[in-house]
Coordinates of C-alpha atoms in Angstrom, one line a residue:
A11 CA 53.1 121.1 156.1
R12 CA 50.9 124.2 156.6
L13 CA 51.4 123.9 160.4
E14 CA 55.2 124.0 159.8
L15 CA 54.7 127.5 158.1
V16 CA 52.9 129.0 161.3
E17 CA 54.4 126.9 164.0
A18 CA 56.7 130.2 164.9
S19 CA 54.4 132.8 165.0
F20 CA 51.4 130.8 166.6
S21 CA 53.9 129.3 169.2
L22 CA 54.6 132.8 170.2
S23 CA 51.3 133.8 171.1
Y24 CA 50.5 130.5 172.6
D25 CA 53.5 130.6 175.0
L26 CA 52.1 134.0 176.3
L27 CA 48.7 132.2 177.3
G28 CA 48.2 130.7 181.1
Q29 CA 47.6 126.9 181.2
T30 CA 43.8 127.2 181.4
R31 CA 43.5 129.6 178.6
K32 CA 45.7 127.3 176.4
K33 CA 43.6 124.3 177.1
Q34 CA 40.2 126.6 176.4
W35 CA 41.7 127.8 173.1
C36 CA 42.7 124.5 171.9
R37 CA 39.1 122.8 172.6
L38 CA 37.7 125.5 170.2
S39 CA 39.6 123.8 167.3
V40 CA 36.8 121.2 167.3
F41 CA 34.6 123.9 165.5
P42 CA 34.7 123.4 161.4
G43 CA 34.0 127.1 161.1
D44 CA 31.9 129.6 163.0
F45 CA 30.0 129.2 166.2
D46 CA 28.0 131.2 168.4
L47 CA 28.3 131.9 172.4
D48 CA 26.1 128.8 173.3
G49 CA 28.1 126.6 170.9
G50 CA 31.4 128.0 172.7
T51 CA 29.6 127.5 176.3
A52 CA 28.8 123.8 175.4
V53 CA 32.8 123.0 174.4
L54 CA 34.3 124.9 177.1
K55 CA 32.0 123.4 179.9
M56 CA 31.6 126.6 181.6
S57 CA 28.8 128.8 182.6
R58 CA 27.6 131.2 179.9
N59 CA 29.2 134.7 181.6
A60 CA 32.3 132.7 182.1
S61 CA 32.6 131.3 178.6
G62 CA 31.9 134.8 177.1
Q63 CA 34.7 136.3 179.0
V64 CA 37.0 133.5 177.8
L65 CA 35.9 134.3 174.0
S66 CA 36.3 138.0 174.7
D67 CA 39.7 137.7 176.1
L68 CA 41.0 135.4 172.9
V69 CA 39.6 138.1 170.5
K70 CA 41.3 140.7 172.4
W71 CA 44.6 138.6 172.1
S72 CA 43.7 138.2 168.3
L73 CA 43.5 134.3 168.7
L74 CA 39.9 134.4 167.8
D75 CA 37.7 136.3 165.2
F76 CA 34.7 138.1 166.3
I77 CA 32.1 138.5 163.1
R78 CA 29.3 140.8 164.3
S79 CA 25.8 140.3 162.9
A80 CA 24.4 143.0 160.8
D81 CA 21.3 143.3 162.5
S82 CA 22.2 143.0 166.2
V83 CA 25.3 143.2 168.6
K84 CA 25.3 139.5 168.7
G85 CA 27.7 137.8 166.5
R86 CA 29.8 134.6 165.8
Y87 CA 33.4 133.4 166.6
R88 CA 35.9 131.7 164.4
L89 CA 39.4 130.3 164.5
H90 CA 41.2 131.1 161.3
D91 CA 42.1 127.8 159.6
L92 CA 45.9 127.9 160.2
A93 CA 45.1 128.7 163.9
R94 CA 42.6 125.8 164.1
I95 CA 45.4 123.3 162.9
F96 CA 47.7 124.6 165.4
A97 CA 45.4 124.7 168.3
E98 CA 44.1 121.1 167.4
S99 CA 47.9 119.8 167.3
R100 CA 48.3 121.2 171.1
L101 CA 44.9 119.5 172.2
E102 CA 45.6 116.5 174.6
P103 CA 43.7 113.3 173.3
T104 CA 41.4 113.1 176.3
E105 CA 40.6 116.7 175.9
H106 CA 40.0 116.5 172.2
H107 CA 37.6 113.5 172.8
D108 CA 35.5 115.3 175.5
A109 CA 35.2 118.4 173.4
K110 CA 34.4 116.5 170.4
Q111 CA 31.5 114.6 172.3
R112 CA 30.0 118.0 173.9
H113 CA 30.1 119.7 170.4
T114 CA 28.3 116.6 168.8
K115 CA 25.8 116.6 171.8
H116 CA 25.1 120.4 171.6
Y117 CA 24.6 120.3 167.7
L118 CA 22.1 117.5 168.1
K119 CA 20.1 119.9 170.5
V120 CA 20.4 122.6 167.9
L121 CA 19.1 120.4 165.2
S122 CA 16.2 119.1 167.2
E123 CA 15.5 122.8 168.3
S124 CA 15.3 123.6 164.6
E125 CA 13.2 120.6 163.5
K126 CA 10.4 121.3 166.4
L127 CA 10.4 125.1 165.4
Y128 CA 9.5 123.7 161.6
D129 CA 7.2 121.3 162.9
K130 CA 5.2 123.8 164.6
G131 CA 4.0 125.1 161.4
G132 CA 3.0 128.8 160.7
N133 CA 5.4 130.7 158.4
N134 CA 7.2 132.4 161.4
H135 CA 8.1 129.3 163.2
I136 CA 9.1 127.4 159.8
L137 CA 11.6 130.2 158.9
E138 CA 13.1 130.6 162.2
G139 CA 13.7 126.8 162.2
L140 CA 15.4 126.9 158.9
I141 CA 17.4 129.7 159.6
L142 CA 18.7 128.3 162.8
F143 CA 19.5 125.0 160.8
D144 CA 21.1 126.9 158.0
K145 CA 23.3 128.9 160.4
E146 CA 24.6 125.7 162.2
W147 CA 24.7 123.2 159.3
E148 CA 28.2 122.9 159.2
N149 CA 28.4 122.2 162.8
I150 CA 25.5 119.7 162.6
R151 CA 27.4 117.7 159.9
T152 CA 30.6 117.8 161.9
G153 CA 28.9 116.5 164.8
Q154 CA 27.3 113.6 162.9
A155 CA 30.7 113.0 161.4
W156 CA 32.5 112.3 164.8
V157 CA 29.4 109.7 165.4
E158 CA 30.5 107.9 162.5
V159 CA 34.1 107.9 163.4
M160 CA 33.0 106.4 166.9
M161 CA 30.7 103.8 165.4
K162 CA 33.5 102.6 163.2
N163 CA 35.3 101.5 166.1
I164 CA 32.5 100.5 168.2
R165 CA 33.6 97.2 169.7
T166 CA 36.8 98.8 171.6
K167 CA 34.5 101.5 173.2
S168 CA 33.8 101.9 177.0
K169 CA 30.3 101.4 178.2
P170 CA 29.8 105.3 178.4
D171 CA 31.3 105.9 175.1
L172 CA 29.2 103.1 173.6
K173 CA 25.9 104.5 174.8
F174 CA 27.0 108.1 173.8
A175 CA 27.9 106.8 170.3
L176 CA 24.7 104.7 170.0
D177 CA 22.3 107.2 171.1
M178 CA 24.1 110.0 169.1
A179 CA 23.6 107.6 166.0
N180 CA 20.2 107.0 166.3
S181 CA 19.1 110.5 166.8
Y182 CA 20.9 112.5 164.4
P183 CA 19.2 111.7 161.3
N184 CA 15.6 111.1 163.4
D185 CA 15.6 114.4 165.1
G186 CA 15.9 116.6 162.2
I187 CA 14.2 114.4 159.5
N188 CA 11.7 117.1 157.8
I189 CA 14.6 119.6 157.7
L190 CA 17.2 117.4 156.6
N191 CA 14.6 116.1 153.8
L192 CA 14.8 119.9 152.4
R193 CA 18.5 120.4 152.9
Q194 CA 20.2 117.2 152.5
H195 CA 21.6 115.3 149.4
P196 CA 20.0 111.9 149.4
Q197 CA 23.3 110.1 149.4
E198 CA 24.4 111.8 152.4
M199 CA 21.1 110.9 154.0
I200 CA 21.7 107.3 153.1
R201 CA 25.2 107.3 154.7
W202 CA 23.6 108.8 158.1
L203 CA 20.8 106.6 158.0
E204 CA 22.9 103.3 157.5
T205 CA 25.0 104.5 160.5
A206 CA 21.8 104.8 162.5
L207 CA 20.5 101.7 161.2
T208 CA 23.6 99.9 162.6
A209 CA 23.0 101.5 165.8
A210 CA 19.5 100.7 166.2
R211 CA 20.3 97.1 165.7
L212 CA 23.2 97.1 167.9
A213 CA 20.8 98.5 170.9
K214 CA 18.2 96.6 169.9
K215 CA 15.7 99.1 169.4
K216 CA 13.1 98.2 167.3
N217 CA 11.1 101.3 166.8
F218 CA 14.4 103.4 165.7
E219 CA 15.3 100.5 163.2
G220 CA 11.9 100.7 161.7
I221 CA 12.1 104.3 161.3
H222 CA 15.7 104.3 159.7
L223 CA 14.4 101.6 157.4
G224 CA 11.5 103.9 156.2
N225 CA 13.4 106.9 155.7
L226 CA 16.1 104.9 153.9
G227 CA 13.1 104.1 151.6
L228 CA 12.4 107.9 151.2
A229 CA 16.1 108.6 150.5
Y230 CA 16.3 106.2 147.5
S231 CA 12.9 107.4 146.5
H232 CA 14.4 110.7 146.1
L233 CA 17.0 109.2 143.9
G234 CA 14.5 107.7 141.6
E235 CA 15.2 104.2 142.8
T236 CA 11.6 103.3 143.6
R237 CA 11.9 99.5 143.8
K238 CA 14.6 99.9 146.4
A239 CA 12.4 102.5 148.4
I240 CA 9.6 99.9 148.3
E241 CA 11.6 97.2 149.8
Y242 CA 12.6 99.4 152.8
Y243 CA 8.9 100.4 153.3
Y244 CA 8.0 97.1 153.5
Q245 CA 10.3 96.3 156.2
A246 CA 9.7 99.7 158.1
L247 CA 5.7 98.7 157.8
A248 CA 6.3 95.2 159.4
I249 CA 8.2 96.7 162.3
S250 CA 5.6 99.1 162.8
R251 CA 2.6 96.7 162.9
A252 CA 4.6 94.4 165.0
T253 CA 5.5 97.2 167.7
G254 CA 1.8 98.7 167.4
D255 CA 3.1 102.1 165.9
R256 CA 0.0 103.4 164.1
K257 CA 1.5 106.8 163.3
G258 CA 4.4 104.8 161.4
E259 CA 2.3 102.3 160.0
G260 CA 0.3 105.1 158.3
I261 CA 3.6 106.8 157.0
W262 CA 4.9 103.8 155.5
L263 CA 1.5 102.9 153.8
G264 CA 1.2 106.4 152.6
N265 CA 5.1 106.1 151.2
L266 CA 4.2 102.8 149.4
G267 CA 1.3 104.4 147.9
G268 CA 3.4 107.4 146.7
A269 CA 6.0 104.7 145.4
Y270 CA 3.3 102.6 143.5
C271 CA 2.0 105.8 141.9
H272 CA 5.5 106.7 140.6
L273 CA 5.7 103.2 139.1
D274 CA 2.2 104.0 137.4
E275 CA 0.5 100.9 139.2
I276 CA -2.4 103.1 140.4
S277 CA -4.8 100.5 141.6
K278 CA -2.1 99.3 144.2
A279 CA -1.3 102.9 145.2
N280 CA -4.7 103.6 145.8
V281 CA -5.0 100.5 148.2
Y282 CA -2.0 101.9 150.2
N283 CA -3.2 105.5 149.9
N284 CA -6.6 104.9 151.4
L285 CA -5.0 102.6 154.4
A286 CA -2.8 105.5 155.3
L287 CA -5.5 107.9 154.9
S288 CA -7.9 105.9 157.3
I289 CA -5.1 105.5 159.9
S290 CA -4.1 109.3 160.1
R291 CA -7.8 110.1 160.6
E292 CA -8.2 107.6 162.9
I293 CA -5.3 109.1 165.1
G294 CA -5.9 112.6 164.4
D295 CA -2.7 113.1 162.2
R296 CA -3.8 116.2 160.1
R297 CA -0.2 116.5 158.3
G298 CA -0.4 112.7 157.4
E299 CA -4.1 113.5 156.3
G300 CA -3.1 116.1 154.1
T301 CA -0.1 114.2 152.6
W302 CA -2.2 111.1 151.5
L303 CA -5.1 113.1 150.2
G304 CA -2.4 115.0 148.0
N305 CA -1.4 111.3 147.1
L306 CA -4.9 110.1 146.2
G307 CA -5.0 113.2 143.9
N308 CA -1.8 112.2 142.1
A309 CA -3.4 108.6 141.6
Y310 CA -6.4 110.1 139.9
Y311 CA -4.2 112.3 137.8
G312 CA -2.4 109.3 136.7
L313 CA -5.7 107.8 135.5
G314 CA -6.6 111.1 133.6
E315 CA -9.4 111.9 136.1
M316 CA -8.7 115.6 136.5
N317 CA -11.6 116.9 138.2
K318 CA -11.5 114.2 141.1
A319 CA -7.8 114.9 141.3
I320 CA -8.7 118.5 142.0
E321 CA -10.8 117.7 144.5
Y322 CA -8.5 115.8 146.4
Y323 CA -5.8 118.4 146.0
D324 CA -8.1 121.2 147.2
Q325 CA -8.9 119.2 150.4
A326 CA -5.3 118.6 150.7
L327 CA -4.5 122.3 150.3
S328 CA -6.8 123.4 152.8
I329 CA -5.3 121.1 155.5
S330 CA -1.6 122.5 154.8
R331 CA -3.2 125.8 155.3
E332 CA -5.1 125.2 158.4
I333 CA -1.8 123.4 160.1
G334 CA 0.5 125.7 158.5
D335 CA 2.3 123.2 156.7
R336 CA 4.1 125.5 154.1
S337 CA 5.9 122.4 152.5
G338 CA 2.5 120.7 151.9
E339 CA 1.0 123.9 150.7
G340 CA 3.6 124.4 147.9
A341 CA 3.3 120.6 146.8
Q342 CA -0.5 120.8 146.4
L343 CA -0.4 124.3 144.6
G344 CA 2.0 122.6 142.1
N345 CA -0.1 119.6 141.9
L346 CA -3.2 121.8 141.1
G347 CA -1.3 123.6 138.5
S348 CA -0.4 120.5 136.9
A349 CA -4.2 119.4 136.9
Y350 CA -5.3 122.7 135.5
A351 CA -2.6 122.6 132.6
N352 CA -4.1 119.1 131.7
L353 CA -7.5 120.5 131.4
G354 CA -6.3 123.3 129.0
D355 CA -6.4 126.0 131.4
T356 CA -2.4 127.0 131.0
R357 CA -2.8 130.6 132.7
K358 CA -4.6 129.4 135.9
A359 CA -1.7 126.7 136.0
I360 CA 1.2 129.0 135.8
E361 CA -0.5 130.9 138.6
Y362 CA -0.6 127.9 140.8
Y363 CA 3.1 127.1 139.5
D364 CA 4.4 130.7 140.7
Q365 CA 2.4 130.4 144.1
A366 CA 4.2 127.2 144.6
L367 CA 7.8 128.3 143.4
A368 CA 7.8 131.2 145.7
I369 CA 6.9 129.0 148.7
N370 CA 9.5 126.4 147.6
R371 CA 12.3 129.1 147.0
E372 CA 11.1 130.6 150.4
M373 CA 11.7 127.1 152.3
G374 CA 14.9 126.2 150.4
D375 CA 13.1 123.1 149.1
R376 CA 15.3 122.6 146.0
R377 CA 13.6 119.5 144.9
G378 CA 10.2 121.3 144.9
E379 CA 11.8 124.4 143.1
G380 CA 12.9 121.9 140.4
I381 CA 9.6 120.5 139.9
D382 CA 7.8 123.9 139.9
L383 CA 10.3 125.3 137.3
G384 CA 10.0 122.3 134.8
N385 CA 6.1 122.6 135.2
L386 CA 6.2 126.3 134.3
G387 CA 8.6 125.4 131.3
S388 CA 5.9 123.0 130.0
A389 CA 3.2 125.6 130.6
Y390 CA 4.9 128.0 128.6
A391 CA 5.7 125.3 126.0
N392 CA 2.0 124.9 125.7
L393 CA 1.5 128.7 125.0
G394 CA 4.0 128.1 122.2
D395 CA 7.0 130.2 123.9
T396 CA 9.5 127.5 123.1
Q397 CA 12.6 129.7 124.3
K398 CA 10.9 130.8 127.8
A399 CA 10.1 126.9 128.2
I400 CA 13.8 126.0 127.7
G401 CA 15.2 128.6 130.4
Y402 CA 12.9 127.1 132.8
Y403 CA 13.8 123.5 131.6
D404 CA 17.8 124.2 131.9
L405 CA 17.1 125.6 135.5
A406 CA 15.1 122.7 136.5
L407 CA 17.6 120.3 135.2
A408 CA 20.7 121.9 136.8
I409 CA 18.7 121.4 140.0
S410 CA 17.7 118.0 139.4
Q411 CA 21.3 116.9 138.8
E412 CA 22.7 119.1 141.6
I413 CA 20.4 116.7 144.3
G414 CA 20.5 113.6 142.8
D415 CA 17.1 113.5 141.4
R416 CA 17.0 111.2 138.7
R417 CA 13.3 111.2 138.0
G418 CA 13.4 114.6 137.5
E419 CA 16.5 114.7 135.4
G420 CA 14.9 112.3 133.1
A421 CA 11.5 114.2 132.9
R422 CA 13.5 117.6 132.2
L423 CA 15.7 116.3 129.4
C424 CA 12.5 114.8 127.8
N425 CA 11.0 118.1 128.0
L426 CA 14.1 119.8 126.4
G427 CA 14.3 117.4 123.5
Y428 CA 10.7 118.3 122.8
A429 CA 11.1 121.9 123.1
Y430 CA 14.4 121.8 120.3
H431 CA 12.2 119.4 118.4
N432 CA 9.8 122.3 118.2
L433 CA 12.6 124.7 117.2
G434 CA 13.5 122.2 114.4
E435 CA 16.9 121.1 116.2
M436 CA 16.2 117.6 115.5
N437 CA 19.6 116.2 116.2
K438 CA 19.6 118.2 119.5
A439 CA 16.4 116.9 120.3
I440 CA 17.2 113.2 120.0
E441 CA 20.4 113.5 121.9
C442 CA 18.1 114.5 124.9
Y443 CA 15.9 111.7 124.3
D444 CA 18.7 109.3 124.5
R445 CA 19.7 110.7 127.6
S446 CA 16.3 110.6 129.1
I447 CA 15.5 107.0 128.0
K448 CA 18.4 105.4 129.5
I449 CA 17.4 107.1 132.8
A450 CA 14.0 106.1 132.6
R451 CA 15.0 102.4 131.9
G452 CA 17.5 102.6 134.7
I453 CA 15.2 103.6 137.1
G454 CA 12.0 101.8 136.2
Y455 CA 9.8 104.8 135.2
P456 CA 7.6 103.4 132.7
S457 CA 5.3 106.7 131.9
L458 CA 8.6 108.5 131.1
E459 CA 9.8 105.8 129.0
G460 CA 6.6 105.8 127.0
E461 CA 6.4 109.5 126.7
I462 CA 9.9 109.4 125.1
L463 CA 9.0 106.9 122.7
V464 CA 6.2 109.1 121.5
N465 CA 8.8 111.7 121.1
F466 CA 11.2 109.5 119.3
G467 CA 8.3 108.9 117.0
K468 CA 7.4 112.5 116.6
A469 CA 11.2 113.4 115.6
H470 CA 11.3 110.7 112.9
S471 CA 8.0 111.7 111.7
A472 CA 9.2 115.2 111.3
L473 CA 12.4 113.7 109.3
G474 CA 9.8 112.2 106.8
E475 CA 10.3 108.7 108.2
N476 CA 6.8 107.7 109.2
D477 CA 7.2 103.9 108.9
K478 CA 10.0 104.1 111.8
A479 CA 7.8 106.6 113.5
I480 CA 4.9 104.2 113.7
E481 CA 7.2 101.5 115.1
Y482 CA 8.1 103.6 118.4
Y483 CA 4.3 104.8 118.5
K484 CA 3.4 101.1 118.8
Q485 CA 6.3 100.4 121.2
S486 CA 5.2 103.2 123.3
L487 CA 1.3 102.4 123.0
E488 CA 2.2 98.8 124.5
I489 CA 3.8 100.6 127.7
I490 CA 1.2 103.1 127.9
R491 CA -2.0 100.7 128.0
K492 CA 0.1 98.6 130.6
I493 CA 0.0 101.2 133.2
E494 CA -3.2 102.7 132.1
D495 CA -1.9 106.1 131.1
R496 CA -4.9 107.4 129.3
E497 CA -3.5 110.9 128.8
N498 CA -0.4 109.6 126.6
E499 CA -2.8 107.0 125.1
C500 CA -4.6 109.2 123.3
E501 CA -1.7 111.5 122.1
V502 CA -0.3 108.2 120.7
L503 CA -3.3 107.3 118.9
C504 CA -3.4 110.8 117.2
N505 CA 0.0 110.6 116.5
L506 CA -0.3 107.1 114.7
G507 CA -3.1 108.7 112.9
K508 CA -0.8 111.5 111.6
S509 CA 1.9 109.0 110.5
Y510 CA -0.8 106.9 108.5
A511 CA -1.9 110.3 107.0
A512 CA 1.5 111.2 105.8
L513 CA 1.7 107.9 104.2
G514 CA -1.6 108.3 102.3
E515 CA -3.7 105.9 104.5
N516 CA -6.3 108.5 105.4
C517 CA -9.1 105.9 106.5
K518 CA -6.8 104.4 108.9
A519 CA -5.7 107.7 110.1
I520 CA -9.4 108.8 110.8
E521 CA -9.8 105.4 112.8
Y522 CA -7.1 106.5 115.3
Y523 CA -8.2 110.0 115.4
E524 CA -11.7 108.7 116.3
K525 CA -10.1 106.6 119.1
S526 CA -7.8 109.5 120.5
R527 CA -10.9 111.8 120.3
G528 CA -12.9 109.3 122.5
I529 CA -10.5 108.9 125.3
A530 CA -9.5 112.8 125.2
R531 CA -13.2 113.5 125.8
K532 CA -13.6 111.0 128.2
I533 CA -10.7 112.5 130.3
K534 CA -11.4 116.1 129.5
Y535 CA -8.0 116.3 127.8
L536 CA -8.8 119.7 125.6
Q537 CA -5.4 120.1 124.2
E538 CA -5.5 116.4 122.5
E539 CA -9.2 116.6 121.6
G540 CA -8.5 119.6 119.8
D541 CA -5.4 118.0 118.0
A542 CA -7.4 114.9 117.1
L543 CA -10.3 117.0 115.7
F544 CA -8.2 119.2 113.6
S545 CA -6.1 116.3 112.4
M546 CA -9.2 114.4 111.3
S547 CA -10.7 117.4 109.6
L548 CA -7.3 117.3 107.3
A549 CA -7.8 113.7 106.5
L550 CA -11.7 114.3 105.7
D551 CA -10.7 116.9 103.4
K552 CA -8.1 114.5 101.6
L553 CA -11.0 112.1 101.1
G554 CA -13.1 114.8 99.7
Q555 CA -15.4 115.3 102.6
K556 CA -15.1 119.0 102.9
Q557 CA -18.1 119.9 104.9
E558 CA -17.2 117.2 107.6
A559 CA -13.6 118.7 107.4
I560 CA -15.0 122.1 108.1
H561 CA -17.2 121.2 110.8
N562 CA -14.5 119.3 112.7
A563 CA -11.7 122.1 112.3
K564 CA -14.4 125.3 113.6
T565 CA -14.7 122.7 116.8
A566 CA -11.0 122.2 117.1
L567 CA -10.5 126.0 116.6
E568 CA -13.0 126.6 119.6
I569 CA -10.9 124.1 121.9
F570 CA -7.7 125.7 120.5
E571 CA -8.8 129.6 121.5
H572 CA -10.2 128.5 124.7
I573 CA -7.0 126.7 125.9
E574 CA -4.7 129.6 124.3
S575 CA -3.0 127.1 121.9
P576 CA -0.5 128.2 119.5
K577 CA -2.2 125.6 117.0
A578 CA -5.4 128.0 116.7
E579 CA -3.7 130.1 114.1
E580 CA -3.0 127.1 111.7
A581 CA -6.6 126.0 112.2
R582 CA -7.7 129.6 111.3
R583 CA -5.7 129.6 108.1
K584 CA -7.0 126.2 107.0
L585 CA -10.6 127.1 107.6
S586 CA -9.8 130.2 105.6
D587 CA -8.6 128.5 102.6
W588 CA -11.5 125.8 102.7
Q589 CA -14.3 128.6 103.0
G590 CA -12.7 130.8 100.4

């Protein structure tokens, strides 16, 4: 219908062209948007100088737009959308097929070039690779889409076309895997990889089959489907071992370690992480070594061993900086922030989160950006700045939903719920918890499920429904102990104590506070140690043990002041009341 509207005006210009120029203009219709001289040269199958003259003529005759770059005389060319429709309608099928193939092949080279620049490391190379990729992303996507069209009718292809389709299908997701991981939505990545996996099996290329299977695992991991990811990693691992691919074997072992860490199966995770680390060191893969050291840090973080986690994160950060791996550097800075936040050094945590956020925004890493924003929200929540925390959580939640990160979405909803709880907006809090727990159960995220159950308990406690709160805390405790989440275990024990204290059972409450404090001291979780001590002081006061109550409250106050907790003011007031 649009073509009918412009048929007459374009026909007039088109008819004034010679036969060669007509064909050349029509071939340019394979571009979905703008393109540079190199792209035009590839599609026109001419020398660079000759294609430059063709493009210049078409610009002069107003059949092609030229968009000059702001910082140079170079620029990009573009057909108007209606001109593209008209030109494509005049392109002979054989010419269209040839132009499409040349376009597809050229932009695979561009993708490979951007990946090589990115892999070189160093800020300049990485940014150069990302700029090249971003500039040509629309053309890269269009090239791969043509591959998918060819693969759908693969059985009818001639031998040259069959080879072309299989080669392109295998190469597109593989030749740009690191940049694609930053820029591509996991659902689109899965589509590309499934096409590639079909091609690898038809071509009987086991090495490509293993790579595509492993990368499918990575894509499903980004969607929060960890169990499905693990299935793909095991298939990829089997192929790497069968073909003697040590680097691939190390990658899939390390990814299995990361996946089991997400499922809170820490012992299993550490076995795989250590195997991966051993292989990376054996073959001299420094990037892999840094990644698996970071994974080991995550595992020790999950066990509540923060100082050990920091050791691993520092080693990983050092390697990332040594080899110019900006993505790895951002990840380890964020991990260090979380470890210091857990140790109660919130200001130091914020410094690390801000550095990580700057790197991830510079790289365009939306997943990393979302994690950093969520962590900053939690840090400001710990400092008592709830409104600022909500601002960060909202930004992080929007990114998680945009990129299909279900783990991140569930975590941010849980964080938002607790922020609204602190503002006294219980209905809003419970609504967030309801959405969050559905995600946690749907994707198999037990540590988050346990945390949400704790927050449900806190909400019901705030509403004066302490019996109901105790039910939630006990459900949570069962999950948390199963996955050995010591940090949340001490928090739940303290909250159980508070609920029993609210019911007037102060002796029982003190038992729970003692258990909570014991774990908190062991894992150096200062925030929870302070909370357990202060809560215990209130229970001791109720039992008439004033001096012990004052001693515990003073110790709690020292901790609260050290970590800049907003609970310090409450402890000061209570001590002032008791001491007259």
